[in-house]
Coordinates of C-alpha atoms in Angstrom, one line a residue:
M1 CA 183.2 85.8 142.1
L2 CA 181.7 88.8 140.3
Q3 CA 179.9 88.8 136.9
V4 CA 179.4 92.0 134.9
V5 CA 177.6 92.3 131.5
Y6 CA 177.8 95.6 129.6
V7 CA 177.2 97.0 126.1
S8 CA 179.1 99.8 124.5
A9 CA 179.5 101.6 121.2
A10 CA 183.0 101.4 119.5
G11 CA 184.5 104.9 119.2
L12 CA 185.4 103.9 115.6
P13 CA 184.4 100.7 113.8
F14 CA 187.0 97.9 114.3
T15 CA 188.6 96.1 111.4
Q16 CA 189.1 92.4 111.7
A17 CA 192.8 92.9 112.3
Q18 CA 192.0 95.4 115.1
L19 CA 189.5 92.9 116.7
V20 CA 192.2 90.2 116.6
A21 CA 194.7 92.5 118.2
L22 CA 192.2 93.5 120.9
L23 CA 191.4 89.9 121.6
K24 CA 195.0 88.9 122.0
K25 CA 195.7 91.7 124.4
S26 CA 192.5 91.1 126.4
R27 CA 193.0 87.4 126.6
A28 CA 196.5 87.8 128.0
K29 CA 195.5 90.4 130.5
N30 CA 192.3 88.5 131.6
A31 CA 194.3 85.2 132.0
S32 CA 196.8 87.0 134.2
L33 CA 194.0 88.3 136.4
G34 CA 191.9 85.1 136.5
V35 CA 189.1 86.7 134.6
T36 CA 187.0 84.8 132.0
G37 CA 184.2 85.9 129.8
L38 CA 182.6 86.4 126.4
L39 CA 182.8 89.3 123.9
L40 CA 180.2 89.8 121.2
Y41 CA 180.7 92.4 118.4
H42 CA 178.2 93.6 115.9
A43 CA 178.5 96.6 113.6
G44 CA 180.4 98.8 116.0
S45 CA 178.8 97.7 119.2
F46 CA 180.0 95.4 121.9
L47 CA 178.3 93.1 124.5
Q48 CA 180.7 91.6 127.0
V49 CA 180.5 89.3 129.9
L50 CA 183.3 89.6 132.4
E51 CA 183.6 87.2 135.4
G52 CA 186.2 86.6 138.1
P53 CA 187.6 88.0 141.3
D54 CA 185.6 91.0 142.4
A55 CA 188.5 93.4 142.5
A56 CA 189.8 92.3 139.1
V57 CA 186.4 92.6 137.4
D58 CA 185.6 95.9 139.0
A59 CA 189.0 97.3 137.9
L60 CA 188.5 96.0 134.3
A61 CA 185.0 97.5 134.3
R62 CA 186.3 100.9 135.4
T63 CA 189.1 100.7 132.7
I64 CA 186.6 99.9 130.0
A65 CA 184.2 102.7 131.1
A66 CA 187.2 105.2 130.8
D67 CA 188.6 103.8 127.6
D68 CA 188.2 106.1 124.6
R69 CA 187.5 103.1 122.3
H70 CA 184.2 102.6 124.2
H71 CA 181.4 105.2 124.2
R72 CA 178.1 105.1 126.1
V73 CA 179.0 102.1 128.2
R74 CA 175.9 100.6 129.8
F75 CA 176.2 98.0 132.6
L76 CA 173.3 95.6 132.3
V77 CA 174.3 93.0 135.0
R78 CA 176.5 93.2 138.1
R79 CA 176.0 90.2 140.4
D80 CA 177.8 87.7 142.6
A81 CA 178.2 84.4 140.9
P82 CA 178.7 81.0 142.5
E83 CA 181.0 79.9 139.6
A84 CA 182.3 81.0 136.2
A85 CA 179.9 80.6 133.3
F86 CA 182.8 80.8 130.8
A87 CA 185.5 79.0 132.8
G88 CA 188.6 78.3 130.7
W89 CA 187.8 81.2 128.3
S90 CA 190.0 84.2 129.0
M91 CA 187.8 85.9 126.4
G92 CA 185.4 83.9 124.1
F93 CA 184.5 85.9 121.0
V94 CA 181.6 85.9 118.6
D95 CA 181.4 88.4 115.7
V96 CA 177.7 88.8 115.3
T97 CA 177.7 89.9 111.7
R98 CA 176.0 87.0 109.9
D99 CA 172.4 87.1 108.8
D100 CA 171.8 83.6 110.1
Y101 CA 170.8 84.3 113.7
G102 CA 170.5 80.6 114.4
D103 CA 174.2 80.2 113.7
V104 CA 175.0 82.8 116.3
L105 CA 173.0 81.0 118.9
G106 CA 174.7 77.8 117.8
H107 CA 178.1 79.3 118.6
V108 CA 176.9 80.6 121.9
D109 CA 175.3 77.2 122.7
Y110 CA 178.6 75.6 122.0
L111 CA 180.4 77.9 124.4
L112 CA 177.8 77.4 127.0
G113 CA 177.8 73.6 126.6
L114 CA 181.6 73.5 127.1
N115 CA 181.9 75.9 130.0
A116 CA 178.6 76.8 131.6
T117 CA 176.5 75.3 134.4
P118 CA 172.9 75.7 133.3
S119 CA 171.7 76.5 136.8
F120 CA 174.1 79.4 136.9
W121 CA 173.8 81.1 133.5
D122 CA 170.2 81.2 132.3
Q123 CA 170.4 80.4 128.6
D124 CA 167.1 82.1 128.0
L125 CA 168.5 85.3 129.4
L126 CA 171.6 85.1 127.2
Q127 CA 169.5 84.4 124.1
M128 CA 167.2 87.3 125.0
L129 CA 170.2 89.6 125.4
L130 CA 171.8 88.3 122.1
G131 CA 168.5 88.7 120.3
R132 CA 167.9 92.2 121.5
F133 CA 171.6 93.1 120.7
R134 CA 171.3 91.6 117.2
A135 CA 168.0 93.3 116.5
G136 CA 169.3 96.6 117.7
A137 CA 167.0 96.9 120.8
L138 CA 170.1 97.2 123.1
R139 CA 172.3 98.8 120.5
Q140 CA 169.9 101.8 120.2
H141 CA 170.7 102.5 123.9
V142 CA 174.4 102.3 123.1
G143 CA 174.1 104.6 120.1
T144 CA 176.7 105.8 117.8
V145 CA 179.5 108.4 118.2
D146 CA 178.2 111.9 117.8

């Protein structure tokens, strides 16, 4: 099983309706491919975890990298995984727009508690990634559309 984590900048900001449409389409496609994961969105930037069969995840990663809706795609993690951290979630989603960062971690903790094996997905790593994403430390590398 392959796990990939990436960040990207949205070509244009997504409305709530566009995010819902994207999630519906992604969840259906991911379920058909046996791919699970988590999508975070904040102010025009994405952080996504994809996991599943190597060929399916690699194909999705290539599709995302070539998709005009994504700019400056940066792959942060690509590793073999003994099991899915987000099993049962064709695409978990968190809109990281609230000021209360603790609430965001609470949602992620909930997702992890339901579907993750602590020995597999290092919660400290996820919290660090979320924190850096929320604070803009990763988003500055993603940038905005020129």
